[in-house]
Each structure stands twice: as C-alpha cells, then as structure tokens.
Short mmCIF file of C-alpha atoms in Angstrom, two decimals:
data_model
loop_
_atom_site.label_atom_id
_atom_site.label_comp_id
_atom_site.label_asym_id
_atom_site.label_seq_id
_atom_site.Cartn_x
_atom_site.Cartn_y
_atom_site.Cartn_z
CA MET A 337 -80.63 17.76 235.81
CA ASN A 338 -81.23 15.78 238.98
CA GLN A 339 -79.57 17.08 242.10
CA ILE A 340 -77.99 13.69 242.72
CA LYS A 341 -75.85 12.83 239.72
CA LYS A 342 -75.52 9.21 238.66
CA LEU A 343 -72.13 7.78 237.73
CA LEU A 344 -71.79 4.41 236.02
CA ILE A 345 -68.30 2.88 236.07
CA ILE A 346 -67.68 -0.06 233.73
CA GLY A 347 -64.57 -2.10 234.50
CA PRO A 348 -62.81 -5.16 233.06
CA VAL A 349 -62.42 -6.54 236.61
CA TRP A 350 -63.77 -5.76 240.08
CA PRO A 351 -61.35 -3.44 241.94
CA GLU A 352 -58.58 -5.16 243.92
CA PRO A 353 -56.70 -2.29 245.63
CA ASN A 354 -54.44 -4.72 247.51
CA SER A 355 -53.42 -6.49 244.29
CA SER A 356 -52.51 -3.65 241.94
CA ALA A 357 -51.99 0.10 241.59
CA ALA A 358 -54.84 0.12 239.04
CA GLY A 359 -57.21 -1.19 241.72
CA GLY A 360 -55.97 1.44 244.13
CA ARG A 361 -56.48 4.22 241.58
CA MET A 362 -60.03 3.08 240.88
CA MET A 363 -60.86 3.29 244.59
CA GLN A 364 -59.36 6.80 244.67
CA LEU A 365 -61.68 7.85 241.84
CA ILE A 366 -64.69 6.25 243.52
CA SER A 367 -63.87 8.11 246.73
CA VAL A 368 -63.63 11.49 244.97
CA PHE A 369 -66.92 11.08 243.11
CA LYS A 370 -68.67 9.74 246.22
CA GLN A 371 -67.51 12.69 248.32
CA ASN A 372 -68.91 15.02 245.68
CA GLY A 373 -72.42 13.61 245.85
CA PHE A 374 -72.44 11.15 242.96
CA GLU A 375 -74.55 8.00 243.20
CA ILE A 376 -72.22 5.29 241.88
CA THR A 377 -72.88 1.97 240.16
CA PHE A 378 -69.95 -0.27 239.24
CA ALA A 379 -70.62 -2.80 236.47
CA SER A 380 -68.38 -5.57 235.15
CA ALA A 381 -68.64 -8.81 233.21
CA ALA A 382 -65.82 -10.29 235.33
CA LEU A 383 -66.30 -13.15 237.72
CA ASP A 384 -66.04 -12.37 241.42
CA SER A 385 -62.57 -12.82 242.91
CA ASP A 386 -61.41 -13.68 246.41
CA PHE A 387 -59.54 -10.39 246.66
CA MET A 388 -62.01 -7.89 245.22
CA VAL A 389 -63.14 -5.04 247.43
CA ASP A 390 -66.64 -5.07 248.91
CA LEU A 391 -68.08 -2.14 246.98
CA SER A 392 -71.17 -1.95 249.20
CA GLU A 393 -68.93 -0.82 252.08
CA PHE A 394 -68.18 2.28 250.01
CA GLY A 395 -71.81 2.93 249.13
CA VAL A 396 -71.34 1.66 245.56
CA LYS A 397 -73.89 -0.59 243.86
CA LYS A 398 -72.34 -3.66 242.19
CA VAL A 399 -73.96 -4.96 238.99
CA SER A 400 -72.86 -7.94 236.87
CA ILE A 401 -73.27 -7.44 233.12
CA GLU A 402 -72.66 -9.59 230.06
CA LEU A 403 -70.42 -9.11 227.06
CA ASN A 404 -72.08 -8.82 223.64
CA ASN A 405 -75.56 -8.93 225.10
CA ALA A 406 -78.51 -6.57 224.58
CA SER A 407 -79.36 -6.95 228.28
CA PHE A 408 -76.80 -4.17 228.86
CA ASP A 409 -78.98 -1.83 226.79
CA ASP A 410 -81.96 -2.43 229.08
CA PHE A 411 -79.75 -1.97 232.15
CA VAL A 412 -78.21 1.33 231.03
CA ILE A 413 -81.56 2.75 229.84
CA GLU A 414 -83.11 2.02 233.23
CA LEU A 415 -80.12 3.41 235.14
CA ASN A 416 -79.96 6.50 232.89
CA PRO A 417 -76.55 7.71 234.17
CA ASP A 418 -75.39 11.30 233.89
CA VAL A 419 -71.76 10.19 233.59
CA VAL A 420 -70.19 6.93 232.39
CA LEU A 421 -66.57 6.13 233.19
CA PHE A 422 -64.86 3.43 231.09
CA ASP A 423 -61.96 1.76 232.87
CA ARG A 424 -59.44 1.36 230.00
CA TYR A 425 -59.96 1.74 226.26
CA THR A 426 -60.97 -1.90 225.68
CA ILE A 427 -64.06 -1.35 227.84
CA GLU A 428 -64.96 1.75 225.83
CA GLU A 429 -64.65 -0.31 222.64
CA GLN A 430 -66.99 -2.94 224.07
CA TYR A 431 -69.67 -0.75 225.64
CA GLY A 432 -69.14 2.78 224.29
CA TRP A 433 -71.48 2.42 221.34
CA ARG A 434 -74.22 0.99 223.57
CA VAL A 435 -73.91 3.92 225.98
CA SER A 436 -73.89 6.41 223.10
CA GLU A 437 -76.95 4.82 221.49
CA ASN A 438 -79.04 4.40 224.64
CA CYS A 439 -77.88 7.37 226.77
CA PRO A 440 -76.71 9.99 224.24
CA LYS A 441 -76.61 12.78 226.82
CA ALA A 442 -74.40 10.88 229.29
CA ILE A 443 -70.88 12.29 229.62
CA ARG A 444 -68.37 9.63 228.51
CA LEU A 445 -65.11 9.54 230.48
CA LEU A 446 -62.13 7.26 229.90
CA ASP A 447 -59.59 6.36 232.56
CA THR A 448 -56.61 5.21 230.50
CA GLU A 449 -54.78 3.90 233.64
CA ASP A 450 -51.64 4.30 231.54
CA LEU A 451 -51.14 4.42 227.78
CA HIS A 452 -51.33 0.75 226.86
CA CYS A 453 -49.87 1.45 223.42
CA LEU A 454 -46.78 3.05 224.99
CA ARG A 455 -46.27 0.12 227.34
CA ALA A 456 -46.75 -2.41 224.51
CA ALA A 457 -44.41 -0.61 222.09
CA ARG A 458 -41.69 -0.31 224.74
CA GLU A 459 -42.03 -3.98 225.61
CA LYS A 460 -41.79 -4.94 221.94
CA ALA A 461 -38.66 -2.83 221.44
CA PHE A 462 -37.11 -4.29 224.59
CA LYS A 463 -37.74 -7.88 223.52
CA GLU A 464 -36.39 -7.14 220.04
CA LYS A 465 -33.25 -5.72 221.71
CA ARG A 466 -33.52 -2.28 220.14
CA THR A 467 -33.96 1.25 221.45
CA PHE A 468 -37.55 2.40 221.70
CA GLU A 469 -38.39 5.46 219.57
CA LEU A 470 -41.62 7.43 219.83
CA HIS A 471 -42.39 6.88 216.15
CA ASP A 472 -42.58 3.13 216.92
CA LEU A 473 -46.04 3.92 218.29
CA LEU A 474 -47.37 5.05 214.92
CA SER A 475 -47.31 1.62 213.30
CA GLU A 476 -48.98 -0.34 216.11
CA ASP A 477 -52.64 -1.41 215.83
CA ILE A 478 -53.09 -0.98 219.59
CA THR A 479 -52.10 2.68 219.20
CA LYS A 480 -54.80 3.30 216.61
CA ARG A 481 -57.38 1.62 218.81
CA GLU A 482 -56.42 3.48 221.97
CA ILE A 483 -56.15 6.92 220.33
CA ALA A 484 -59.52 6.37 218.62
CA SER A 485 -61.04 5.56 222.00
CA ILE A 486 -59.61 8.74 223.52
CA LEU A 487 -61.03 10.81 220.64
CA ARG A 488 -64.49 9.24 220.96
CA CYS A 489 -64.78 10.11 224.66
CA ASP A 490 -65.66 13.53 226.06
CA LEU A 491 -62.69 13.48 228.42
CA SER A 492 -59.83 11.08 229.14
CA PHE A 493 -57.92 10.89 232.41
CA ILE A 494 -54.17 10.76 231.78
CA ILE A 495 -52.03 9.66 234.72
CA SER A 496 -48.63 10.86 233.49
CA GLU A 497 -47.40 14.27 232.34
CA PHE A 498 -45.10 12.48 229.90
CA GLU A 499 -48.15 10.84 228.34
CA MET A 500 -50.05 14.14 228.28
CA LYS A 501 -47.22 15.68 226.26
CA LEU A 502 -47.03 12.64 223.99
CA LEU A 503 -50.75 12.79 223.19
CA LYS A 504 -50.64 16.51 222.44
CA ASP A 505 -47.36 16.61 220.50
CA LEU A 506 -47.24 13.31 218.62
CA PHE A 507 -50.95 12.63 218.13
CA LYS A 508 -52.12 16.28 218.07
CA ILE A 509 -55.03 15.58 220.41
CA ASP A 510 -56.94 18.66 221.53
CA ALA A 511 -56.09 19.54 225.13
CA ALA A 512 -59.84 19.92 225.81
CA LEU A 513 -60.18 16.13 225.53
CA LEU A 514 -57.43 15.38 228.06
CA HIS A 515 -57.35 15.78 231.84
CA TYR A 516 -54.18 15.21 233.84
CA LEU A 517 -55.02 13.07 236.85
CA PRO A 518 -52.16 11.41 238.76
CA PHE A 519 -52.55 9.19 241.83
CA LEU A 520 -54.45 11.03 244.56
CA VAL A 521 -53.13 10.81 248.12
CA ASP A 522 -53.19 12.84 251.32
CA GLU A 523 -50.47 15.34 252.16
CA MET A 524 -47.62 14.22 254.39
CA SER A 525 -45.55 16.06 256.96
CA GLU A 526 -42.08 15.28 258.28
CA GLU A 527 -43.84 14.54 261.58
CA ASP A 528 -45.59 11.66 259.78
CA LEU A 529 -42.16 10.13 259.19
CA LEU A 530 -41.57 9.99 262.95
CA LYS A 531 -44.60 7.70 263.30
CA LEU A 532 -43.09 5.20 260.85
CA PRO A 533 -40.49 2.52 261.72
CA SER A 534 -37.03 4.05 262.10
CA PHE A 535 -33.89 3.22 260.12
CA GLU A 536 -32.75 0.79 262.86
CA GLU A 537 -36.16 -0.90 263.04
CA ARG A 538 -36.17 -1.74 259.34
CA LYS A 539 -34.38 -4.48 257.46
CA ASN A 540 -34.07 -6.07 254.02
CA PHE A 541 -34.66 -4.95 250.46
CA VAL A 542 -38.14 -5.41 248.99
CA PHE A 543 -39.84 -5.50 245.61
CA ILE A 544 -43.63 -5.55 245.31
CA GLY A 545 -45.87 -5.83 242.25
CA ASN A 546 -48.73 -7.72 240.61
CA PHE A 547 -47.30 -10.58 238.49
CA ILE A 548 -50.09 -10.43 235.92
CA HIS A 549 -48.35 -7.23 234.86
CA GLU A 550 -45.49 -8.23 232.50
CA PRO A 551 -43.10 -5.37 233.48
CA ASN A 552 -43.15 -6.66 237.08
CA TRP A 553 -42.24 -10.22 236.09
CA ASN A 554 -39.43 -8.91 233.88
CA THR A 555 -38.14 -6.74 236.75
CA VAL A 556 -37.95 -9.71 239.13
CA GLN A 557 -36.09 -11.77 236.52
CA TYR A 558 -33.65 -8.89 236.02
CA LEU A 559 -33.11 -8.55 239.76
CA LYS A 560 -32.50 -12.26 240.22
CA GLU A 561 -30.19 -12.83 237.26
CA THR A 562 -28.28 -9.56 236.96
CA ILE A 563 -28.52 -7.11 239.84
CA TRP A 564 -28.86 -9.31 242.91
CA PRO A 565 -25.55 -11.16 242.36
CA ILE A 566 -23.72 -7.80 242.33
CA ILE A 567 -25.49 -6.63 245.50
CA LYS A 568 -24.68 -9.92 247.25
CA LYS A 569 -21.03 -9.58 246.30
CA GLN A 570 -20.88 -6.14 247.94
CA PHE A 571 -23.19 -7.04 250.85
CA PRO A 572 -23.18 -10.83 251.53
CA GLU A 573 -25.84 -10.63 254.29
CA ALA A 574 -28.35 -8.87 251.99
CA VAL A 575 -31.91 -10.23 251.78
CA LEU A 576 -34.48 -9.37 249.10
CA GLU A 577 -38.15 -10.18 249.67
CA VAL A 578 -40.32 -10.24 246.53
CA TYR A 579 -44.06 -9.79 247.06
CA GLY A 580 -46.82 -9.79 244.48
CA ALA A 581 -50.32 -10.97 243.69
CA TYR A 582 -50.88 -13.90 241.32
CA PRO A 583 -47.33 -15.36 241.17
CA SER A 584 -47.05 -18.09 238.54
CA GLN A 585 -44.93 -21.22 238.84
CA LYS A 586 -42.09 -19.55 236.91
CA VAL A 587 -42.06 -16.78 239.54
CA LEU A 588 -42.11 -19.21 242.47
CA GLN A 589 -39.16 -21.10 240.96
CA LEU A 590 -36.94 -18.06 241.55
CA HIS A 591 -37.21 -18.59 245.32
CA GLN A 592 -33.64 -19.15 246.58
CA PRO A 593 -33.31 -18.63 250.36
CA LYS A 594 -29.64 -19.69 250.39
CA ASN A 595 -28.90 -16.70 248.20
CA GLY A 596 -31.10 -14.31 250.19
CA PHE A 597 -33.70 -14.16 247.41
CA PHE A 598 -37.20 -14.85 248.78
CA ILE A 599 -40.40 -15.10 246.73
CA MET A 600 -43.03 -14.27 249.34
CA GLY A 601 -46.22 -14.30 247.23
CA ARG A 602 -49.20 -12.05 247.87
CA ALA A 603 -48.81 -9.42 250.60
CA ALA A 604 -51.70 -9.39 253.07
CA ASP A 605 -51.00 -5.68 253.61
CA ALA A 606 -48.54 -4.15 251.16
CA ASN A 607 -48.23 -0.98 253.24
CA GLU A 608 -47.06 -2.87 256.30
CA ILE A 609 -44.52 -4.83 254.25
CA VAL A 610 -43.02 -1.70 252.67
CA LYS A 611 -42.92 0.16 256.02
CA LYS A 612 -40.78 -2.59 257.53
CA ALA A 613 -38.34 -2.71 254.61
CA ARG A 614 -35.31 -0.45 254.46
CA VAL A 615 -35.03 -0.02 250.67
CA VAL A 616 -37.33 -0.72 247.71
CA LEU A 617 -35.65 -2.01 244.53
CA ALA A 618 -37.45 -1.45 241.20
CA PRO A 619 -35.19 -1.67 238.13
CA ILE A 620 -38.14 -1.51 235.71
CA ARG A 621 -37.10 -1.82 232.06
CA PHE A 622 -40.33 -1.11 230.20
CA GLY A 623 -43.80 0.15 231.02
CA ALA A 624 -45.87 3.32 231.09
CA GLY A 625 -47.91 5.50 233.41
CA LEU A 626 -46.92 6.04 237.05
CA LYS A 627 -45.58 3.31 239.32
CA GLY A 628 -47.86 2.83 242.29
CA LYS A 629 -45.23 0.81 244.13
CA LEU A 630 -42.84 3.78 244.09
CA LEU A 631 -45.42 6.27 245.35
CA GLU A 632 -46.35 3.75 248.06
CA ALA A 633 -42.66 3.56 249.04
CA MET A 634 -42.59 7.35 249.50
CA GLN A 635 -45.74 7.25 251.64
CA CYS A 636 -44.18 4.49 253.76
CA GLY A 637 -40.97 6.48 254.22
CA THR A 638 -39.02 3.82 252.34
CA PRO A 639 -36.30 5.08 249.95
CA SER A 640 -36.05 3.39 246.56
CA VAL A 641 -33.61 2.70 243.76
CA THR A 642 -35.25 2.59 240.35
CA SER A 643 -34.69 3.10 236.63
CA THR A 644 -35.44 6.01 234.30
CA ILE A 645 -38.65 4.27 233.21
CA GLY A 646 -39.56 3.65 236.86
CA SER A 647 -39.25 7.32 237.83
CA GLU A 648 -40.70 8.72 234.59
CA ALA A 649 -43.08 11.63 235.21
CA MET A 650 -43.20 10.80 238.93
CA HIS A 651 -41.25 13.56 240.66
CA ALA A 652 -41.42 16.78 238.61
CA ASN A 653 -37.94 18.33 239.01
CA LEU A 654 -37.56 17.29 242.64
CA PRO A 655 -34.75 15.02 243.90
CA TRP A 656 -35.75 11.33 243.95
CA ASN A 657 -36.30 9.56 247.29
CA GLY A 658 -33.18 7.50 246.67
CA PHE A 659 -31.50 6.98 243.31
CA VAL A 660 -32.42 6.68 239.64
CA THR A 661 -30.04 4.86 237.30
CA ASP A 662 -30.10 2.40 234.38
CA ASP A 663 -26.51 1.29 234.98
CA VAL A 664 -26.40 -2.15 236.63
CA GLU A 665 -23.22 -1.63 238.63
CA LEU A 666 -24.28 1.80 239.83
CA PHE A 667 -27.76 0.48 240.72
CA ALA A 668 -26.25 -2.18 242.99
CA LYS A 669 -23.72 0.26 244.49
CA LYS A 670 -26.39 2.86 245.31
CA ALA A 671 -28.74 0.22 246.74
CA VAL A 672 -26.06 -0.93 249.21
CA GLU A 673 -25.05 2.66 249.99
CA LEU A 674 -28.65 3.65 250.71
CA TYR A 675 -29.12 0.57 252.89
CA HIS A 676 -26.14 1.40 255.15
CA ASP A 677 -25.95 5.21 255.21
CA GLU A 678 -28.53 6.47 257.73
CA ASN A 679 -28.07 10.16 256.89
CA LEU A 680 -28.51 9.51 253.17
CA TRP A 681 -31.52 7.30 253.94
CA LYS A 682 -33.22 9.99 256.05
CA GLN A 683 -32.64 12.67 253.41
CA SER A 684 -34.14 10.34 250.81
CA GLN A 685 -37.19 9.91 253.05
CA LYS A 686 -37.65 13.69 253.17
CA ASN A 687 -37.31 13.86 249.39
CA GLY A 688 -40.21 11.40 249.16
CA VAL A 689 -42.43 13.58 251.35
CA ALA A 690 -41.70 16.59 249.13
CA ILE A 691 -42.63 14.59 246.01
CA VAL A 692 -45.89 13.29 247.53
CA ASN A 693 -46.97 16.82 248.51
CA GLU A 694 -45.95 18.46 245.24
CA CYS A 695 -47.15 15.88 242.73
CA TYR A 696 -50.06 13.87 244.18
CA GLN A 697 -52.08 16.21 246.37
CA LEU A 698 -55.60 14.82 246.69
CA SER A 699 -57.35 18.13 247.44
CA LYS A 700 -55.80 19.92 244.46
CA TYR A 701 -56.46 17.30 241.80
CA SER A 702 -59.86 16.12 243.06
CA THR A 703 -61.21 19.69 242.96
CA ALA A 704 -60.00 20.13 239.37
CA LEU A 705 -61.48 16.75 238.37
CA ILE A 706 -64.98 17.53 239.65
CA ALA A 707 -64.84 21.00 238.10
CA ALA A 708 -63.99 19.47 234.69
CA VAL A 709 -66.82 16.92 234.92
CA ASN A 710 -69.38 19.55 236.02
CA SER A 711 -68.30 21.79 233.15
CA LEU A 712 -69.03 18.95 230.71
CA LEU A 713 -72.38 18.25 232.33
CA ASN A 714 -73.33 21.90 231.87
CA ASP A 715 -72.26 22.21 228.24
CA PHE A 716 -71.63 18.81 226.63
CA GLU A 717 -73.23 19.76 223.29
CA SER A 718 -70.77 22.58 222.61
CA HIS A 719 -67.87 20.38 223.74
CA ARG A 720 -68.85 17.60 221.31
CA LEU A 721 -69.43 20.05 218.49
CA HIS A 722 -65.75 21.02 218.67
CA ASN A 723 -64.61 17.37 218.61
CA PHE A 724 -65.34 16.57 214.97
CA MET A 725 -62.74 13.79 214.74
CA GLY A 726 -64.34 12.13 217.72
CA SER A 727 -67.82 12.22 216.20
CA LEU A 728 -66.42 10.95 212.90
CA LEU A 729 -64.71 8.01 214.59
CA GLN A 730 -67.79 7.38 216.67
CA HIS A 731 -69.95 7.22 213.55
CA HIS A 732 -67.75 4.72 211.72
CA ALA A 733 -66.05 2.73 214.46
CA TYR A 734 -69.16 2.26 216.55
CA LYS A 735 -71.00 0.95 213.53
CA SER A 736 -68.38 -1.77 212.96
CA THR A 737 -68.15 -2.56 216.69
CA MET A 738 -71.93 -2.63 216.95
CA TYR A 739 -72.39 -5.08 214.08
CA MET A 740 -69.59 -7.31 215.33
CA SER A 741 -71.14 -7.37 218.80
CA LYS A 742 -74.61 -8.10 217.42
CA TRP A 743 -73.18 -10.88 215.23
CA ILE A 744 -71.53 -12.46 218.29
CA GLU A 745 -74.76 -12.07 220.24
CA ALA A 746 -76.77 -13.77 217.51
CA LYS A 747 -74.19 -16.54 217.22
CA ASN A 748 -74.33 -17.13 220.98
CA LYS A 749 -78.10 -17.62 220.79
CA ASN A 750 -77.81 -20.38 218.19
#
C-alpha cells in the first residue's frame, strides 16, 4: 500500500458549513482525514453554489462528475482511491456499484448523516397525527434502501447512539459494520465561557436552521403559531430572531416585527449570532440524528429550550444546558425563566460545557475513526467475508442499479 493513502469523498452537494450542520460535519471529517495524512478528492455532480466552501483552501481537490455516465468509471480507475466515502445512502446507490466494479479493493465507507428512514417515518407519523412507533420503519421503502446501503458498505458512520441501538436491535445489523461518530469539536473549559458575551451583554431569543430541511420549517411554524404567543403573553418585550439559509417565500411571510417575530434570513456568521443571543429556542417535533444548532448553542455558551426529539442522544445522562420539554405551556414558561434568571442561565452554560467535553471530544473520536479505517485497510478481505448479507445485496442490488444507470446513460446519448 502507498504511504500516502487516497480518500475519495462523493457528495450530493459541495459542502456549505455555514448553511447546515451536514456541511459542518463533512468539514470535520475532511479535517480528521487530512490531519492523518490522507490525500483527499471531493467529487460531486452538483452545480457550484455561492456559499460552498473553497475546498482548495483545505488541500482538497475538487472534481465535478456526472450522474449515470461512464466517465466516472475512467475517473475512479485513474484516481485508484484506497478509501471511498459516500455522503448519504443515495450517493452509495448511485456510485457504489461503479466503485465496487472498478476499484474492488477500495474500502467503502458511508456517512449516514442521520438515519433518513427514521426522519421520514417520524415526519409521516406527525403529519398523519399519530404516535410514531419503531415498527413503522419496517414498512417504508426508504428503510429498505437505506439499510441495504449500510449492509453493502464496509463501515457506516452513525451520528447518534439512539440510531446505533436501533440498527443493532431492530435491524440486527452486525456491530462490525457500524461506527459511532458524533459531531467532533474541541474541548471547552469554564474559562472559555468568560471570553464569551456575558448575560447582560446578550439579548433576544434565537432560532437558527437551514430551511431546506423540513423539520426546521415545521419548528418555525410551531414557534410562530403556538409557542411565541404564550411567551409574548408572559414577556411582552420578548424578541425572537429566526435565521436560516434558503428561506422560501412562505418562511419570509412569517416576519412580524410588531409581534417581536423577525425572519432574518441567512446568517453571515451563525456563531456570532448565537453568541449574542441569550436563549436558543428549538421545539423540534420530528427528525433524526444530532442537532447541530443545539451543539453550536453549547459551544457559544447559549442555553437552549428544546424538545425530546431535539435533545435525543445529545447529552448522555448529563443535565441539559437549559430545559427539555414537549409541553407547550412549560416550554414557554421555562424559556422566559431562563431568559431572566442569571444564576439559572449560568448553570445551564456550565451544563453545556460538560456535555461538549463528554460527548463530542474531537481527539477521542477522531483517533477511534482512523484506527477503524486503518484496520479495514489492513484486512478488508476477512471483514467482507463475514458480511455475507452485504455481498448478497451487492450482487443483486448493484446489478439492478447498474442496468438502470446504463439504460439512462444510453437514453441520454440518443
């Protein structure tokens, strides 16, 4: 094996760390692999965006590829990567068979971001006004697709301990195919809090989130229609600033300055916005994975009030940096209480530091990640031999995906 290992990352979009938690996570992964000597190429069929990161600044080569086109085969053969990382299961479906066919020795990794099937099933249950049950997942096509993708890969990165347990218990996936990998951030100290704006220097409530993500749009609607009126009744001077990338017209229409409800649009620097706010509000009603906005709040020393779904798998057994409740009246009451009670606010800040250091320590999880990848590189044949279901799915599913892709490619030529 070459001393310098080559990593190919294939993504549905170019990373936008200032637009979404997914973009931030991708840059965390790039940083870890880069620091461990990997030569990285990032490939995508997406168009360039105004807000994408300049990958060259991070020593990453950017390559545009095409969907359903044999030109990818030539590209991947020439690159000959040691490791290929698929960003989300849909990318593995699209390019996995091509990687397997042209670079059979390349380790295939999947970053699930979060379990899309879990998010979709919860959203469906919510919109049908019924309680979500885990067995709801079993009947969804997206579940079958995502689980098949996980089985076909050598290793999948799972961001949430709740999702790790779900995959092992409900779907009986071998633990050897799963690797727990939360957000990766630097340790904090209580001295770091002293460098942040103080209680007196902060004002207003804030919500922040990418509006392409349906749970964020639903949260803002819920705030505007249900929770904010209760907060305003208890605290008439209250102001909520809502930030987020890609706000649609329906989002912008919620702007109501007379009622203290401000739709601010994209944040130039989300960190600076959250540092200046006194409390983050995030009554998230469906979703999956970990909530980047809530970890960011902890790093910014900003207490938060969120829901059970919002805090899911985010804080081990440690006290939350604020409050967790699904009760509307209690949510509003605790939000106002946290806003006005300086002692409570400062204790919540300290809770956030404890959570960051216990649950998201960069050094701990990055070391384990590289060790897992190197182990695969050293013995991928034995690993695959023990994953019979994966090889079975690869044999059948890749054949159907391959012929569909080649049919589309032939059709495009005509």
